[in-house]
Amino acid sequence: VDGAVSTVPGAGVKQRVLITGSTRGLGLALAKSFLQRGDSVFVTSRDEAKVRQTVEELAGEFGKDVVSGAAVDVRVASSVERLAEACVEAFGGVDVWINNAGSNGYKYDNLEDADPAVLEEVVLTNSLGSILCTREAIRTMKRTSGRGHVFNMEGAGSDGSATRKFAAYGHTKAGMAQLSKTMATELADTPIAVHTISPGMVFTELISSGRNSFGSQGRMFVNALAEPADVAASQIVEKLKEATADPDAVNKTLAIKILTPDVALKKMFKRFVLGENKDRYYPEKE
């Protein structure tokens, strides 16, 4: 409700937040989590009808003044530029820009068997899309408030580990930390920073589409480690808002991590020793 005081953890300074790929899955959950904390949110996806529907639903719950959106193809520079213009028109600028739009093609194959069209979709959306959006976010922040935060989503492969059956996805995610390091040098004299979010294993269509690709062991790990999108989003937003509330945060690179080694170990202990979350999302046995 407009004007309501939020008691959700992480509520504080109101921010104007743009989230790509935010009409479903983790992106939509992030949008709701920011709105619950009193922020304004600009939602996007390639599907114009879906954007309109999502804006209408969110505005009905949180108020028309704090929700807007536009369709965008993050693979196309002119589309990303129009997105930024629409956000500025709606909110006057953007304080936090999250590049969440991503794809694994919803296919899990060894690279030699992968469809080239799927590989192109994954690489263009994840890599080129994040680069074009990061570029435009910086340009937009410089011409409006002069400051802000850009976050790119990490994922499996970000640490350089193997991503069997989804090589292209892992390849694209391995570049996110490097991009942040590069931008730290390019933006060293400005109050604009580029960061990363490692959301951990989130149970969305990206993961569920591979439920039959890794056998019973794969399903066991998903049941043990994956969190529903709303739970992961709440954790991410709370950490993000706490970190960006510090004025000096624009002078350093933030790396928000949800599934840390300690957290993963606790989850595996609960699964193997206590028997929790067995068959949580789908049966583990063949």
PDB file of C-alpha atoms in Angstrom:
ATOM      1  CA  VAL A   1       0.000   0.000   0.000  1.00  0.00           C
ATOM      2  CA  ASP A   2       1.378   3.446  -0.879  1.00  0.00           C
ATOM      3  CA  GLY A   3       2.882   5.198   2.121  1.00  0.00           C
ATOM      4  CA  ALA A   4       3.005   2.100   4.318  1.00  0.00           C
ATOM      5  CA  VAL A   5       6.050   1.629   6.541  1.00  0.00           C
ATOM      6  CA  SER A   6       7.776  -1.669   5.811  1.00  0.00           C
ATOM      7  CA  THR A   7       8.904  -3.915   8.656  1.00  0.00           C
ATOM      8  CA  VAL A   8      10.544  -6.445   6.307  1.00  0.00           C
ATOM      9  CA  PRO A   9      14.260  -7.036   7.068  1.00  0.00           C
ATOM     10  CA  GLY A  10      16.435  -4.947   4.780  1.00  0.00           C
ATOM     11  CA  ALA A  11      13.954  -2.089   4.438  1.00  0.00           C
ATOM     12  CA  GLY A  12      15.647   1.282   4.639  1.00  0.00           C
ATOM     13  CA  VAL A  13      16.645   3.825   2.032  1.00  0.00           C
ATOM     14  CA  LYS A  14      14.165   3.702  -0.834  1.00  0.00           C
ATOM     15  CA  GLN A  15      15.818   2.781  -4.110  1.00  0.00           C
ATOM     16  CA  ARG A  16      14.795   2.755  -7.773  1.00  0.00           C
ATOM     17  CA  VAL A  17      15.485  -0.768  -8.972  1.00  0.00           C
ATOM     18  CA  LEU A  18      15.524  -2.145 -12.527  1.00  0.00           C
ATOM     19  CA  ILE A  19      15.545  -5.941 -12.903  1.00  0.00           C
ATOM     20  CA  THR A  20      15.892  -7.639 -16.272  1.00  0.00           C
ATOM     21  CA  GLY A  21      14.063 -10.928 -16.735  1.00  0.00           C
ATOM     22  CA  SER A  22      11.637 -10.098 -13.940  1.00  0.00           C
ATOM     23  CA  THR A  23       8.235 -11.398 -15.032  1.00  0.00           C
ATOM     24  CA  ARG A  24       8.826 -14.904 -13.657  1.00  0.00           C
ATOM     25  CA  GLY A  25      11.159 -17.017 -11.539  1.00  0.00           C
ATOM     26  CA  LEU A  26      13.840 -15.399  -9.424  1.00  0.00           C
ATOM     27  CA  GLY A  27      13.499 -12.055 -11.200  1.00  0.00           C
ATOM     28  CA  LEU A  28       9.829 -11.721 -10.279  1.00  0.00           C
ATOM     29  CA  ALA A  29      10.557 -12.836  -6.725  1.00  0.00           C
ATOM     30  CA  LEU A  30      13.277 -10.172  -6.493  1.00  0.00           C
ATOM     31  CA  ALA A  31      10.845  -7.532  -7.730  1.00  0.00           C
ATOM     32  CA  LYS A  32       8.312  -8.456  -5.051  1.00  0.00           C
ATOM     33  CA  SER A  33      10.975  -8.521  -2.355  1.00  0.00           C
ATOM     34  CA  PHE A  34      12.177  -5.008  -3.218  1.00  0.00           C
ATOM     35  CA  LEU A  35       8.605  -3.722  -3.338  1.00  0.00           C
ATOM     36  CA  GLN A  36       7.897  -5.244   0.088  1.00  0.00           C
ATOM     37  CA  ARG A  37      10.770  -3.135   1.393  1.00  0.00           C
ATOM     38  CA  GLY A  38       9.370   0.095  -0.005  1.00  0.00           C
ATOM     39  CA  ASP A  39      11.446   0.379  -3.185  1.00  0.00           C
ATOM     40  CA  SER A  40      10.288   1.252  -6.698  1.00  0.00           C
ATOM     41  CA  VAL A  41      10.766  -1.483  -9.302  1.00  0.00           C
ATOM     42  CA  PHE A  42      10.970  -1.487 -13.096  1.00  0.00           C
ATOM     43  CA  VAL A  43      10.236  -4.945 -14.519  1.00  0.00           C
ATOM     44  CA  THR A  44      11.252  -6.291 -17.917  1.00  0.00           C
ATOM     45  CA  SER A  45      11.158  -9.278 -20.219  1.00  0.00           C
ATOM     46  CA  ARG A  46      11.016  -9.876 -23.977  1.00  0.00           C
ATOM     47  CA  ASP A  47       7.274 -10.549 -23.807  1.00  0.00           C
ATOM     48  CA  GLU A  48       5.415  -7.219 -23.878  1.00  0.00           C
ATOM     49  CA  ALA A  49       2.101  -8.771 -22.863  1.00  0.00           C
ATOM     50  CA  LYS A  50       3.723 -10.505 -19.907  1.00  0.00           C
ATOM     51  CA  VAL A  51       5.342  -7.244 -18.810  1.00  0.00           C
ATOM     52  CA  ARG A  52       1.978  -5.465 -18.883  1.00  0.00           C
ATOM     53  CA  GLN A  53       0.356  -8.268 -16.903  1.00  0.00           C
ATOM     54  CA  THR A  54       3.124  -8.304 -14.300  1.00  0.00           C
ATOM     55  CA  VAL A  55       3.089  -4.516 -13.882  1.00  0.00           C
ATOM     56  CA  GLU A  56      -0.684  -4.580 -13.442  1.00  0.00           C
ATOM     57  CA  GLU A  57      -0.537  -7.336 -10.826  1.00  0.00           C
ATOM     58  CA  LEU A  58       2.306  -5.757  -8.860  1.00  0.00           C
ATOM     59  CA  ALA A  59       0.744  -2.295  -9.036  1.00  0.00           C
ATOM     60  CA  GLY A  60      -2.470  -3.736  -7.676  1.00  0.00           C
ATOM     61  CA  GLU A  61      -0.606  -5.097  -4.671  1.00  0.00           C
ATOM     62  CA  PHE A  62       1.986  -2.378  -4.039  1.00  0.00           C
ATOM     63  CA  GLY A  63       0.667   0.759  -5.747  1.00  0.00           C
ATOM     64  CA  LYS A  64       0.876   2.267  -9.234  1.00  0.00           C
ATOM     65  CA  ASP A  65       3.532   4.834  -8.326  1.00  0.00           C
ATOM     66  CA  VAL A  66       6.188   2.252  -7.444  1.00  0.00           C
ATOM     67  CA  VAL A  67       5.861  -0.184 -10.359  1.00  0.00           C
ATOM     68  CA  SER A  68       6.578   0.262 -14.050  1.00  0.00           C
ATOM     69  CA  GLY A  69       8.033  -1.831 -16.848  1.00  0.00           C
ATOM     70  CA  ALA A  70       8.861  -2.296 -20.513  1.00  0.00           C
ATOM     71  CA  ALA A  71       9.696  -5.091 -22.905  1.00  0.00           C
ATOM     72  CA  VAL A  72      13.372  -5.468 -23.802  1.00  0.00           C
ATOM     73  CA  ASP A  73      15.635  -7.779 -25.756  1.00  0.00           C
ATOM     74  CA  VAL A  74      18.878  -7.597 -23.807  1.00  0.00           C
ATOM     75  CA  ARG A  75      20.765  -8.951 -26.823  1.00  0.00           C
ATOM     76  CA  VAL A  76      20.071  -5.757 -28.801  1.00  0.00           C
ATOM     77  CA  ALA A  77      21.738  -2.469 -27.856  1.00  0.00           C
ATOM     78  CA  SER A  78      18.949  -0.239 -29.191  1.00  0.00           C
ATOM     79  CA  SER A  79      16.378  -2.192 -27.165  1.00  0.00           C
ATOM     80  CA  VAL A  80      18.439  -1.808 -23.993  1.00  0.00           C
ATOM     81  CA  GLU A  81      18.772   1.930 -24.657  1.00  0.00           C
ATOM     82  CA  ARG A  82      14.991   2.262 -24.957  1.00  0.00           C
ATOM     83  CA  LEU A  83      14.627   0.333 -21.711  1.00  0.00           C
ATOM     84  CA  ALA A  84      16.854   2.803 -19.880  1.00  0.00           C
ATOM     85  CA  GLU A  85      14.930   5.751 -21.313  1.00  0.00           C
ATOM     86  CA  ALA A  86      11.643   4.228 -20.153  1.00  0.00           C
ATOM     87  CA  CYS A  87      12.989   3.712 -16.643  1.00  0.00           C
ATOM     88  CA  VAL A  88      14.229   7.298 -16.441  1.00  0.00           C
ATOM     89  CA  GLU A  89      10.854   8.520 -17.664  1.00  0.00           C
ATOM     90  CA  ALA A  90       9.076   6.447 -15.014  1.00  0.00           C
ATOM     91  CA  PHE A  91      11.310   7.014 -11.992  1.00  0.00           C
ATOM     92  CA  GLY A  92      13.763   9.772 -12.941  1.00  0.00           C
ATOM     93  CA  GLY A  93      16.717   7.385 -12.842  1.00  0.00           C
ATOM     94  CA  VAL A  94      17.905   4.068 -11.475  1.00  0.00           C
ATOM     95  CA  ASP A  95      19.857   3.373  -8.279  1.00  0.00           C
ATOM     96  CA  VAL A  96      20.186  -0.408  -8.571  1.00  0.00           C
ATOM     97  CA  TRP A  97      20.255  -2.206 -11.931  1.00  0.00           C
ATOM     98  CA  ILE A  98      20.180  -6.018 -11.736  1.00  0.00           C
ATOM     99  CA  ASN A  99      21.040  -8.059 -14.820  1.00  0.00           C
ATOM    100  CA  ASN A 100      19.011 -11.153 -14.020  1.00  0.00           C
ATOM    101  CA  ALA A 101      17.875 -12.125 -17.538  1.00  0.00           C
ATOM    102  CA  GLY A 102      19.561 -15.389 -18.427  1.00  0.00           C
ATOM    103  CA  SER A 103      19.080 -18.680 -20.203  1.00  0.00           C
ATOM    104  CA  ASN A 104      20.453 -22.193 -20.285  1.00  0.00           C
ATOM    105  CA  GLY A 105      18.274 -23.002 -23.276  1.00  0.00           C
ATOM    106  CA  TYR A 106      16.348 -25.410 -21.026  1.00  0.00           C
ATOM    107  CA  LYS A 107      18.470 -28.129 -22.605  1.00  0.00           C
ATOM    108  CA  TYR A 108      21.164 -30.296 -21.010  1.00  0.00           C
ATOM    109  CA  ASP A 109      23.474 -31.909 -23.554  1.00  0.00           C
ATOM    110  CA  ASN A 110      27.164 -32.552 -23.943  1.00  0.00           C
ATOM    111  CA  LEU A 111      28.654 -29.773 -26.055  1.00  0.00           C
ATOM    112  CA  GLU A 112      29.172 -32.055 -29.068  1.00  0.00           C
ATOM    113  CA  ASP A 113      25.436 -32.803 -29.111  1.00  0.00           C
ATOM    114  CA  ALA A 114      24.205 -29.281 -28.372  1.00  0.00           C
ATOM    115  CA  ASP A 115      22.041 -27.404 -30.853  1.00  0.00           C
ATOM    116  CA  PRO A 116      23.992 -24.380 -32.208  1.00  0.00           C
ATOM    117  CA  ALA A 117      20.808 -22.288 -31.994  1.00  0.00           C
ATOM    118  CA  VAL A 118      20.581 -23.046 -28.257  1.00  0.00           C
ATOM    119  CA  LEU A 119      24.262 -22.196 -27.766  1.00  0.00           C
ATOM    120  CA  GLU A 120      23.730 -18.868 -29.519  1.00  0.00           C
ATOM    121  CA  GLU A 121      20.713 -18.065 -27.362  1.00  0.00           C
ATOM    122  CA  VAL A 122      22.591 -18.827 -24.150  1.00  0.00           C
ATOM    123  CA  VAL A 123      25.738 -16.889 -25.027  1.00  0.00           C
ATOM    124  CA  LEU A 124      23.979 -13.847 -26.469  1.00  0.00           C
ATOM    125  CA  THR A 125      21.496 -13.569 -23.612  1.00  0.00           C
ATOM    126  CA  ASN A 126      23.900 -14.206 -20.758  1.00  0.00           C
ATOM    127  CA  SER A 127      27.143 -12.660 -21.977  1.00  0.00           C
ATOM    128  CA  LEU A 128      26.278  -9.998 -24.526  1.00  0.00           C
ATOM    129  CA  GLY A 129      23.064  -9.147 -22.682  1.00  0.00           C
ATOM    130  CA  SER A 130      24.878  -8.547 -19.403  1.00  0.00           C
ATOM    131  CA  ILE A 131      27.555  -6.471 -21.111  1.00  0.00           C
ATOM    132  CA  LEU A 132      25.076  -4.298 -23.023  1.00  0.00           C
ATOM    133  CA  CYS A 133      22.955  -3.789 -19.913  1.00  0.00           C
ATOM    134  CA  THR A 134      25.964  -2.988 -17.740  1.00  0.00           C
ATOM    135  CA  ARG A 135      27.096  -0.450 -20.344  1.00  0.00           C
ATOM    136  CA  GLU A 136      23.689   1.216 -20.499  1.00  0.00           C
ATOM    137  CA  ALA A 137      23.244   1.186 -16.732  1.00  0.00           C
ATOM    138  CA  ILE A 138      26.502   3.084 -16.306  1.00  0.00           C
ATOM    139  CA  ARG A 139      25.565   5.598 -19.011  1.00  0.00           C
ATOM    140  CA  THR A 140      22.132   6.112 -17.452  1.00  0.00           C
ATOM    141  CA  MET A 141      23.479   6.598 -13.952  1.00  0.00           C
ATOM    142  CA  LYS A 142      26.087   9.078 -15.164  1.00  0.00           C
ATOM    143  CA  ARG A 143      23.496  11.260 -16.905  1.00  0.00           C
ATOM    144  CA  THR A 144      20.983  11.211 -14.029  1.00  0.00           C
ATOM    145  CA  SER A 145      22.031  10.915 -10.388  1.00  0.00           C
ATOM    146  CA  GLY A 146      25.703  10.296 -11.138  1.00  0.00           C
ATOM    147  CA  ARG A 147      25.870   7.277  -8.866  1.00  0.00           C
ATOM    148  CA  GLY A 148      24.510   3.763  -8.507  1.00  0.00           C
ATOM    149  CA  HIS A 149      25.048   0.010  -8.396  1.00  0.00           C
ATOM    150  CA  VAL A 150      24.965  -2.585 -11.164  1.00  0.00           C
ATOM    151  CA  PHE A 151      24.661  -6.274 -10.278  1.00  0.00           C
ATOM    152  CA  ASN A 152      25.332  -9.198 -12.613  1.00  0.00           C
ATOM    153  CA  MET A 153      24.079 -12.683 -11.776  1.00  0.00           C
ATOM    154  CA  GLU A 154      26.601 -15.447 -11.298  1.00  0.00           C
ATOM    155  CA  GLY A 155      25.667 -19.119 -11.507  1.00  0.00           C
ATOM    156  CA  ALA A 156      27.078 -22.586 -11.990  1.00  0.00           C
ATOM    157  CA  GLY A 157      30.540 -22.245 -13.475  1.00  0.00           C
ATOM    158  CA  SER A 158      31.257 -18.815 -12.021  1.00  0.00           C
ATOM    159  CA  ASP A 159      34.103 -20.255  -9.953  1.00  0.00           C
ATOM    160  CA  GLY A 160      35.610 -21.977 -12.973  1.00  0.00           C
ATOM    161  CA  SER A 161      34.216 -25.389 -12.082  1.00  0.00           C
ATOM    162  CA  ALA A 162      32.966 -27.777 -14.771  1.00  0.00           C
ATOM    163  CA  THR A 163      29.347 -27.563 -15.907  1.00  0.00           C
ATOM    164  CA  ARG A 164      28.803 -30.868 -17.670  1.00  0.00           C
ATOM    165  CA  LYS A 165      25.833 -30.872 -20.043  1.00  0.00           C
ATOM    166  CA  PHE A 166      25.507 -27.080 -19.935  1.00  0.00           C
ATOM    167  CA  ALA A 167      28.956 -25.920 -20.995  1.00  0.00           C
ATOM    168  CA  ALA A 168      27.789 -22.704 -22.655  1.00  0.00           C
ATOM    169  CA  TYR A 169      25.937 -21.559 -19.539  1.00  0.00           C
ATOM    170  CA  GLY A 170      28.957 -22.147 -17.308  1.00  0.00           C
ATOM    171  CA  HIS A 171      31.186 -20.395 -19.835  1.00  0.00           C
ATOM    172  CA  THR A 172      29.011 -17.267 -19.725  1.00  0.00           C
ATOM    173  CA  LYS A 173      28.826 -17.180 -15.940  1.00  0.00           C
ATOM    174  CA  ALA A 174      32.598 -17.500 -15.541  1.00  0.00           C
ATOM    175  CA  GLY A 175      32.930 -14.010 -17.014  1.00  0.00           C
ATOM    176  CA  MET A 176      30.819 -12.120 -14.479  1.00  0.00           C
ATOM    177  CA  ALA A 177      33.479 -11.708 -11.787  1.00  0.00           C
ATOM    178  CA  GLN A 178      36.016 -10.706 -14.431  1.00  0.00           C
ATOM    179  CA  LEU A 179      33.633  -8.061 -15.767  1.00  0.00           C
ATOM    180  CA  SER A 180      33.259  -6.611 -12.275  1.00  0.00           C
ATOM    181  CA  LYS A 181      37.037  -6.423 -11.874  1.00  0.00           C
ATOM    182  CA  THR A 182      37.397  -4.656 -15.203  1.00  0.00           C
ATOM    183  CA  MET A 183      34.663  -2.161 -14.396  1.00  0.00           C
ATOM    184  CA  ALA A 184      36.244  -1.467 -11.019  1.00  0.00           C
ATOM    185  CA  THR A 185      39.241  -0.040 -12.864  1.00  0.00           C
ATOM    186  CA  GLU A 186      37.193   1.824 -15.480  1.00  0.00           C
ATOM    187  CA  LEU A 187      34.902   3.363 -12.847  1.00  0.00           C
ATOM    188  CA  ALA A 188      37.544   3.961 -10.186  1.00  0.00           C
ATOM    189  CA  ASP A 189      36.931   7.721 -10.119  1.00  0.00           C
ATOM    190  CA  THR A 190      33.130   7.590 -10.138  1.00  0.00           C
ATOM    191  CA  PRO A 191      30.502   6.681  -7.513  1.00  0.00           C
ATOM    192  CA  ILE A 192      29.199   3.888  -9.734  1.00  0.00           C
ATOM    193  CA  ALA A 193      30.124   0.255  -9.155  1.00  0.00           C
ATOM    194  CA  VAL A 194      29.536  -3.100 -10.818  1.00  0.00           C
ATOM    195  CA  HIS A 195      29.004  -6.105  -8.549  1.00  0.00           C
ATOM    196  CA  THR A 196      27.972  -9.764  -8.604  1.00  0.00           C
ATOM    197  CA  ILE A 197      25.189 -11.782  -7.026  1.00  0.00           C
ATOM    198  CA  SER A 198      25.643 -15.509  -6.518  1.00  0.00           C
ATOM    199  CA  PRO A 199      22.075 -16.654  -5.809  1.00  0.00           C
ATOM    200  CA  GLY A 200      22.959 -20.258  -5.071  1.00  0.00           C
ATOM    201  CA  MET A 201      20.704 -23.030  -6.328  1.00  0.00           C
ATOM    202  CA  VAL A 202      17.229 -21.615  -6.905  1.00  0.00           C
ATOM    203  CA  PHE A 203      14.370 -23.916  -7.848  1.00  0.00           C
ATOM    204  CA  THR A 204      13.067 -22.345 -11.040  1.00  0.00           C
ATOM    205  CA  GLU A 205      12.444 -23.597 -14.574  1.00  0.00           C
ATOM    206  CA  LEU A 206      16.168 -23.316 -15.301  1.00  0.00           C
ATOM    207  CA  ILE A 207      16.877 -26.093 -12.808  1.00  0.00           C
ATOM    208  CA  SER A 208      13.692 -28.122 -13.065  1.00  0.00           C
ATOM    209  CA  SER A 209      14.175 -28.516 -16.825  1.00  0.00           C
ATOM    210  CA  GLY A 210      17.222 -30.663 -16.053  1.00  0.00           C
ATOM    211  CA  ARG A 211      15.568 -32.978 -13.537  1.00  0.00           C
ATOM    212  CA  ASN A 212      16.097 -36.054 -15.736  1.00  0.00           C
ATOM    213  CA  SER A 213      19.580 -35.151 -16.978  1.00  0.00           C
ATOM    214  CA  PHE A 214      21.712 -36.023 -13.948  1.00  0.00           C
ATOM    215  CA  GLY A 215      19.999 -39.072 -12.471  1.00  0.00           C
ATOM    216  CA  SER A 216      18.978 -39.692  -8.876  1.00  0.00           C
ATOM    217  CA  GLN A 217      22.128 -38.078  -7.473  1.00  0.00           C
ATOM    218  CA  GLY A 218      21.374 -34.847  -9.305  1.00  0.00           C
ATOM    219  CA  ARG A 219      17.814 -34.789  -8.004  1.00  0.00           C
ATOM    220  CA  MET A 220      19.093 -35.444  -4.484  1.00  0.00           C
ATOM    221  CA  PHE A 221      21.408 -32.412  -4.654  1.00  0.00           C
ATOM    222  CA  VAL A 222      18.602 -30.208  -5.945  1.00  0.00           C
ATOM    223  CA  ASN A 223      16.286 -31.359  -3.152  1.00  0.00           C
ATOM    224  CA  ALA A 224      18.991 -30.716  -0.583  1.00  0.00           C
ATOM    225  CA  LEU A 225      20.412 -27.416  -1.813  1.00  0.00           C
ATOM    226  CA  ALA A 226      17.825 -25.540  -3.876  1.00  0.00           C
ATOM    227  CA  GLU A 227      15.650 -22.858  -2.334  1.00  0.00           C
ATOM    228  CA  PRO A 228      12.285 -21.616  -3.645  1.00  0.00           C
ATOM    229  CA  ALA A 229      12.602 -18.361  -5.581  1.00  0.00           C
ATOM    230  CA  ASP A 230      10.899 -16.244  -2.921  1.00  0.00           C
ATOM    231  CA  VAL A 231      13.232 -17.488  -0.181  1.00  0.00           C
ATOM    232  CA  ALA A 232      16.356 -16.878  -2.256  1.00  0.00           C
ATOM    233  CA  ALA A 233      15.099 -13.458  -3.342  1.00  0.00           C
ATOM    234  CA  SER A 234      14.450 -12.326   0.227  1.00  0.00           C
ATOM    235  CA  GLN A 235      17.973 -13.327   1.249  1.00  0.00           C
ATOM    236  CA  ILE A 236      19.510 -11.579  -1.752  1.00  0.00           C
ATOM    237  CA  VAL A 237      17.577  -8.341  -1.322  1.00  0.00           C
ATOM    238  CA  GLU A 238      18.252  -8.129   2.398  1.00  0.00           C
ATOM    239  CA  LYS A 239      22.004  -8.510   1.805  1.00  0.00           C
ATOM    240  CA  LEU A 240      21.972  -6.143  -1.175  1.00  0.00           C
ATOM    241  CA  LYS A 241      20.146  -3.352   0.596  1.00  0.00           C
ATOM    242  CA  GLU A 242      22.316  -3.653   3.663  1.00  0.00           C
ATOM    243  CA  ALA A 243      25.465  -3.494   1.517  1.00  0.00           C
ATOM    244  CA  THR A 244      24.358  -0.609  -0.696  1.00  0.00           C
ATOM    245  CA  ALA A 245      23.155   1.457   2.253  1.00  0.00           C
ATOM    246  CA  ASP A 246      26.829   2.170   2.949  1.00  0.00           C
ATOM    247  CA  PRO A 247      27.785   5.296   0.929  1.00  0.00           C
ATOM    248  CA  ASP A 248      31.262   3.839   0.433  1.00  0.00           C
ATOM    249  CA  ALA A 249      29.827   0.764  -1.319  1.00  0.00           C
ATOM    250  CA  VAL A 250      30.194   2.536  -4.671  1.00  0.00           C
ATOM    251  CA  ASN A 251      33.944   2.536  -4.118  1.00  0.00           C
ATOM    252  CA  LYS A 252      34.330  -1.227  -3.879  1.00  0.00           C
ATOM    253  CA  THR A 253      33.161  -4.367  -5.625  1.00  0.00           C
ATOM    254  CA  LEU A 254      30.477  -6.291  -3.761  1.00  0.00           C
ATOM    255  CA  ALA A 255      30.038 -10.042  -4.119  1.00  0.00           C
ATOM    256  CA  ILE A 256      26.721 -11.127  -2.611  1.00  0.00           C
ATOM    257  CA  LYS A 257      26.757 -14.881  -2.027  1.00  0.00           C
ATOM    258  CA  ILE A 258      23.859 -16.960  -0.734  1.00  0.00           C
ATOM    259  CA  LEU A 259      24.968 -20.606  -0.942  1.00  0.00           C
ATOM    260  CA  THR A 260      28.302 -20.294   0.846  1.00  0.00           C
ATOM    261  CA  PRO A 261      30.319 -23.456   1.683  1.00  0.00           C
ATOM    262  CA  ASP A 262      29.121 -23.311   5.296  1.00  0.00           C
ATOM    263  CA  VAL A 263      25.483 -23.039   4.225  1.00  0.00           C
ATOM    264  CA  ALA A 264      25.875 -25.881   1.715  1.00  0.00           C
ATOM    265  CA  LEU A 265      27.486 -28.102   4.354  1.00  0.00           C
ATOM    266  CA  LYS A 266      24.604 -27.501   6.769  1.00  0.00           C
ATOM    267  CA  LYS A 267      22.068 -28.293   4.071  1.00  0.00           C
ATOM    268  CA  MET A 268      23.844 -31.538   3.154  1.00  0.00           C
ATOM    269  CA  PHE A 269      24.058 -32.512   6.834  1.00  0.00           C
ATOM    270  CA  LYS A 270      20.323 -32.009   7.193  1.00  0.00           C
ATOM    271  CA  ARG A 271      19.662 -34.074   4.069  1.00  0.00           C
ATOM    272  CA  PHE A 272      21.984 -37.021   4.783  1.00  0.00           C
ATOM    273  CA  VAL A 273      21.982 -37.189   8.579  1.00  0.00           C
ATOM    274  CA  LEU A 274      18.563 -35.822   9.488  1.00  0.00           C
ATOM    275  CA  GLY A 275      16.753 -36.905   6.337  1.00  0.00           C
ATOM    276  CA  GLU A 276      15.283 -33.454   5.713  1.00  0.00           C
ATOM    277  CA  ASN A 277      14.113 -32.353   2.258  1.00  0.00           C
ATOM    278  CA  LYS A 278      14.228 -35.825   0.736  1.00  0.00           C
ATOM    279  CA  ASP A 279      12.038 -35.830  -2.397  1.00  0.00           C
ATOM    280  CA  ARG A 280      11.263 -32.177  -1.680  1.00  0.00           C
ATOM    281  CA  TYR A 281      10.862 -31.138  -5.310  1.00  0.00           C
ATOM    282  CA  TYR A 282      10.764 -34.507  -7.058  1.00  0.00           C
ATOM    283  CA  PRO A 283      11.468 -38.175  -6.260  1.00  0.00           C
ATOM    284  CA  GLU A 284      15.170 -38.960  -6.050  1.00  0.00           C
ATOM    285  CA  LYS A 285      14.921 -42.610  -7.064  1.00  0.00           C
ATOM    286  CA  GLU A 286      14.577 -43.589 -10.721  1.00  0.00           C
TER     287      GLU A 286
END
